[in-house]
Amino acid sequence: GAVVSQHPSRVICKSGTSVKIECRSLDFQATTMFWYRQFPKQSLMLMATSNEGSKATYEQGVEKDKFLINHASLTLSTLTVTSAHPEDSSFYICSAPPGGLNGGYTFGSGTRLTVV
Amino acid sequence: AQRVTQPEKLLSVFKGAPVELKCNYSYSGSPELFWYVQYSRQRLQLLLRHISRESIKGFTADLNKGETSFHLKKPFAQEEDSAMYYCALPAVPPPGANNLFFGTGTRLTVIP
């Protein structure tokens, strides 16, 4: 079935640095990728939607300049957390919309970001 | 507006006991509802969707439009069912692919 490969799975960075998270669709093309954020013991919240060949759309309250999203090809979407701060520490998950026979969304394995 | 409510954050049952994870929704239009499961240290994966009307790993869920519910049920819980369960439905979009709205999740623990 469709698989989304997300890297890194875990990253620790210093305040003020930038971190790039990659999501690759394996064996299928993802024209759209959803980026979610999950705080401890809370649900997934949509941050933005990346679209291949066009600008990403951001949810209300999400800073575009802080969370840079690029959908460079039909198989790669990236989220860059710029000038990271401790409050950006969270679990980030990407997801591709249904394309397979089971109709389910495909999720990356998530990235645990810790900013120190 | 779309909303998914999972009233129980934590649910513990004994092995072999029936389990029901509750999900209520509000949605404008005909909803398509999903249950996703996340086992420890694994990614979210689709458990079932109401359209398929399948039984996966012994779990079933019936869409009750009158009660706006999509509760997940299993008659006999197993230890391997211990996981985080999320009820979800697609957003009402602008044209294009839908993102999912998630409930807050229920952590199921099956006690041996």
mmCIF file with all atom_site columns, N, CA and C in Angstrom, chain A residues 50-78:
data_model
loop_
_atom_site.group_PDB
_atom_site.id
_atom_site.type_symbol
_atom_site.label_atom_id
_atom_site.label_alt_id
_atom_site.label_comp_id
_atom_site.label_asym_id
_atom_site.label_entity_id
_atom_site.label_seq_id
_atom_site.pdbx_PDB_ins_code
_atom_site.Cartn_x
_atom_site.Cartn_y
_atom_site.Cartn_z
_atom_site.occupancy
_atom_site.B_iso_or_equiv
_atom_site.pdbx_formal_charge
_atom_site.auth_seq_id
_atom_site.auth_comp_id
_atom_site.auth_asym_id
_atom_site.auth_atom_id
_atom_site.pdbx_PDB_model_num
ATOM 1  N N  . SER A 1 50 ? 0.331  21.522 1.814  1.00 0.00 ? 50 SER A N  1
ATOM 2  C CA . SER A 1 50 ? 1.258  21.823 0.722  1.00 0.00 ? 50 SER A CA 1
ATOM 3  C C  . SER A 1 50 ? 0.701  21.249 -0.570 1.00 0.00 ? 50 SER A C  1
ATOM 4  N N  . ASN A 1 51 ? 0.913  21.977 -1.629 1.00 0.00 ? 51 ASN A N  1
ATOM 5  C CA . ASN A 1 51 ? 0.434  21.591 -2.946 1.00 0.00 ? 51 ASN A CA 1
ATOM 6  C C  . ASN A 1 51 ? 1.583  21.677 -3.931 1.00 0.00 ? 51 ASN A C  1
ATOM 7  N N  . GLU A 1 52 ? 1.801  20.607 -4.646 1.00 0.00 ? 52 GLU A N  1
ATOM 8  C CA . GLU A 1 52 ? 2.882  20.588 -5.614 1.00 0.00 ? 52 GLU A CA 1
ATOM 9  C C  . GLU A 1 52 ? 2.644  21.649 -6.687 1.00 0.00 ? 52 GLU A C  1
ATOM 10 N N  . GLY A 1 53 ? 3.625  22.479 -6.857 1.00 0.00 ? 53 GLY A N  1
ATOM 11 C CA . GLY A 1 53 ? 3.546  23.489 -7.912 1.00 0.00 ? 53 GLY A CA 1
ATOM 12 C C  . GLY A 1 53 ? 2.857  24.779 -7.522 1.00 0.00 ? 53 GLY A C  1
ATOM 13 N N  . SER A 1 54 ? 2.428  24.893 -6.289 1.00 0.00 ? 54 SER A N  1
ATOM 14 C CA . SER A 1 54 ? 1.791  26.134 -5.861 1.00 0.00 ? 54 SER A CA 1
ATOM 15 C C  . SER A 1 54 ? 2.103  26.390 -4.392 1.00 0.00 ? 54 SER A C  1
ATOM 16 N N  . LYS A 1 55 ? 1.673  27.537 -3.923 1.00 0.00 ? 55 LYS A N  1
ATOM 17 C CA . LYS A 1 55 ? 1.970  27.899 -2.544 1.00 0.00 ? 55 LYS A CA 1
ATOM 18 C C  . LYS A 1 55 ? 1.159  27.050 -1.561 1.00 0.00 ? 55 LYS A C  1
ATOM 19 N N  . ALA A 1 56 ? 1.739  26.885 -0.405 1.00 0.00 ? 56 ALA A N  1
ATOM 20 C CA . ALA A 1 56 ? 1.023  26.162 0.646  1.00 0.00 ? 56 ALA A CA 1
ATOM 21 C C  . ALA A 1 56 ? -0.068 27.043 1.225  1.00 0.00 ? 56 ALA A C  1
ATOM 22 N N  . THR A 1 57 ? -1.084 26.420 1.747  1.00 0.00 ? 57 THR A N  1
ATOM 23 C CA . THR A 1 57 ? -2.137 27.148 2.453  1.00 0.00 ? 57 THR A CA 1
ATOM 24 C C  . THR A 1 57 ? -1.988 26.856 3.935  1.00 0.00 ? 57 THR A C  1
ATOM 25 N N  . TYR A 1 58 ? -2.050 27.902 4.726  1.00 0.00 ? 58 TYR A N  1
ATOM 26 C CA . TYR A 1 58 ? -1.813 27.786 6.150  1.00 0.00 ? 58 TYR A CA 1
ATOM 27 C C  . TYR A 1 58 ? -3.116 27.973 6.922  1.00 0.00 ? 58 TYR A C  1
ATOM 28 N N  . GLU A 1 59 ? -3.212 27.262 8.018  1.00 0.00 ? 59 GLU A N  1
ATOM 29 C CA . GLU A 1 59 ? -4.362 27.446 8.886  1.00 0.00 ? 59 GLU A CA 1
ATOM 30 C C  . GLU A 1 59 ? -4.200 28.734 9.692  1.00 0.00 ? 59 GLU A C  1
ATOM 31 N N  . GLN A 1 60 ? -5.315 29.209 10.155 1.00 0.00 ? 60 GLN A N  1
ATOM 32 C CA . GLN A 1 60 ? -5.293 30.452 10.916 1.00 0.00 ? 60 GLN A CA 1
ATOM 33 C C  . GLN A 1 60 ? -4.412 30.303 12.144 1.00 0.00 ? 60 GLN A C  1
ATOM 34 N N  . GLY A 1 61 ? -3.584 31.284 12.357 1.00 0.00 ? 61 GLY A N  1
ATOM 35 C CA . GLY A 1 61 ? -2.714 31.274 13.523 1.00 0.00 ? 61 GLY A CA 1
ATOM 36 C C  . GLY A 1 61 ? -1.365 30.640 13.300 1.00 0.00 ? 61 GLY A C  1
ATOM 37 N N  . VAL A 1 62 ? -1.161 30.033 12.159 1.00 0.00 ? 62 VAL A N  1
ATOM 38 C CA . VAL A 1 62 ? 0.135  29.423 11.859 1.00 0.00 ? 62 VAL A CA 1
ATOM 39 C C  . VAL A 1 62 ? 0.984  30.417 11.079 1.00 0.00 ? 62 VAL A C  1
ATOM 40 N N  . GLU A 1 63 ? 2.179  30.677 11.583 1.00 0.00 ? 63 GLU A N  1
ATOM 41 C CA . GLU A 1 63 ? 3.046  31.688 10.961 1.00 0.00 ? 63 GLU A CA 1
ATOM 42 C C  . GLU A 1 63 ? 3.716  31.129 9.707  1.00 0.00 ? 63 GLU A C  1
ATOM 43 N N  . LYS A 1 64 ? 3.441  31.744 8.602  1.00 0.00 ? 64 LYS A N  1
ATOM 44 C CA . LYS A 1 64 ? 3.994  31.278 7.331  1.00 0.00 ? 64 LYS A CA 1
ATOM 45 C C  . LYS A 1 64 ? 5.508  31.410 7.295  1.00 0.00 ? 64 LYS A C  1
ATOM 46 N N  . ASP A 1 65 ? 6.010  32.479 7.887  1.00 0.00 ? 65 ASP A N  1
ATOM 47 C CA . ASP A 1 65 ? 7.452  32.707 7.815  1.00 0.00 ? 65 ASP A CA 1
ATOM 48 C C  . ASP A 1 65 ? 8.223  31.814 8.779  1.00 0.00 ? 65 ASP A C  1
ATOM 49 N N  . LYS A 1 66 ? 7.508  31.268 9.719  1.00 0.00 ? 66 LYS A N  1
ATOM 50 C CA . LYS A 1 66 ? 8.178  30.417 10.693 1.00 0.00 ? 66 LYS A CA 1
ATOM 51 C C  . LYS A 1 66 ? 8.153  28.959 10.231 1.00 0.00 ? 66 LYS A C  1
ATOM 52 N N  . PHE A 1 67 ? 7.070  28.562 9.656  1.00 0.00 ? 67 PHE A N  1
ATOM 53 C CA . PHE A 1 67 ? 6.913  27.181 9.191  1.00 0.00 ? 67 PHE A CA 1
ATOM 54 C C  . PHE A 1 67 ? 6.869  27.208 7.662  1.00 0.00 ? 67 PHE A C  1
ATOM 55 N N  . LEU A 1 68 ? 8.041  27.047 7.085  1.00 0.00 ? 68 LEU A N  1
ATOM 56 C CA . LEU A 1 68 ? 8.154  27.119 5.634  1.00 0.00 ? 68 LEU A CA 1
ATOM 57 C C  . LEU A 1 68 ? 7.855  25.758 5.029  1.00 0.00 ? 68 LEU A C  1
ATOM 58 N N  . ILE A 1 69 ? 6.933  25.757 4.104  1.00 0.00 ? 69 ILE A N  1
ATOM 59 C CA . ILE A 1 69 ? 6.555  24.511 3.467  1.00 0.00 ? 69 ILE A CA 1
ATOM 60 C C  . ILE A 1 69 ? 6.865  24.578 1.993  1.00 0.00 ? 69 ILE A C  1
ATOM 61 N N  . ASN A 1 70 ? 7.476  23.516 1.512  1.00 0.00 ? 70 ASN A N  1
ATOM 62 C CA . ASN A 1 70 ? 7.818  23.423 0.106  1.00 0.00 ? 70 ASN A CA 1
ATOM 63 C C  . ASN A 1 70 ? 7.409  22.065 -0.415 1.00 0.00 ? 70 ASN A C  1
ATOM 64 N N  . HIS A 1 71 ? 6.772  22.087 -1.560 1.00 0.00 ? 71 HIS A N  1
ATOM 65 C CA . HIS A 1 71 ? 6.340  20.825 -2.189 1.00 0.00 ? 71 HIS A CA 1
ATOM 66 C C  . HIS A 1 71 ? 7.047  20.749 -3.529 1.00 0.00 ? 71 HIS A C  1
ATOM 67 N N  . ALA A 1 72 ? 8.311  20.327 -3.454 1.00 0.00 ? 72 ALA A N  1
ATOM 68 C CA . ALA A 1 72 ? 9.216  20.460 -4.582 1.00 0.00 ? 72 ALA A CA 1
ATOM 69 C C  . ALA A 1 72 ? 8.876  19.532 -5.750 1.00 0.00 ? 72 ALA A C  1
ATOM 70 N N  . SER A 1 73 ? 8.309  18.407 -5.438 1.00 0.00 ? 73 SER A N  1
ATOM 71 C CA . SER A 1 73 ? 8.006  17.447 -6.493 1.00 0.00 ? 73 SER A CA 1
ATOM 72 C C  . SER A 1 73 ? 6.777  16.647 -6.087 1.00 0.00 ? 73 SER A C  1
ATOM 73 N N  . LEU A 1 74 ? 6.368  15.758 -6.928 1.00 0.00 ? 74 LEU A N  1
ATOM 74 C CA . LEU A 1 74 ? 5.175  14.960 -6.636 1.00 0.00 ? 74 LEU A CA 1
ATOM 75 C C  . LEU A 1 74 ? 5.428  13.908 -5.562 1.00 0.00 ? 74 LEU A C  1
ATOM 76 N N  . THR A 1 75 ? 6.666  13.802 -5.116 1.00 0.00 ? 75 THR A N  1
ATOM 77 C CA . THR A 1 75 ? 6.968  12.803 -4.098 1.00 0.00 ? 75 THR A CA 1
ATOM 78 C C  . THR A 1 75 ? 7.645  13.381 -2.859 1.00 0.00 ? 75 THR A C  1
ATOM 79 N N  . LEU A 1 76 ? 7.800  14.701 -2.815 1.00 0.00 ? 76 LEU A N  1
ATOM 80 C CA . LEU A 1 76 ? 8.519  15.280 -1.685 1.00 0.00 ? 76 LEU A CA 1
ATOM 81 C C  . LEU A 1 76 ? 7.865  16.564 -1.210 1.00 0.00 ? 76 LEU A C  1
ATOM 82 N N  . SER A 1 77 ? 7.576  16.597 0.079  1.00 0.00 ? 77 SER A N  1
ATOM 83 C CA . SER A 1 77 ? 7.113  17.813 0.732  1.00 0.00 ? 77 SER A CA 1
ATOM 84 C C  . SER A 1 77 ? 7.977  18.028 1.962  1.00 0.00 ? 77 SER A C  1
ATOM 85 N N  . THR A 1 78 ? 8.365  19.276 2.213  1.00 0.00 ? 78 THR A N  1
ATOM 86 C CA . THR A 1 78 ? 9.209  19.561 3.362  1.00 0.00 ? 78 THR A CA 1
ATOM 87 C C  . THR A 1 78 ? 8.604  20.668 4.217  1.00 0.00 ? 78 THR A C  1
#
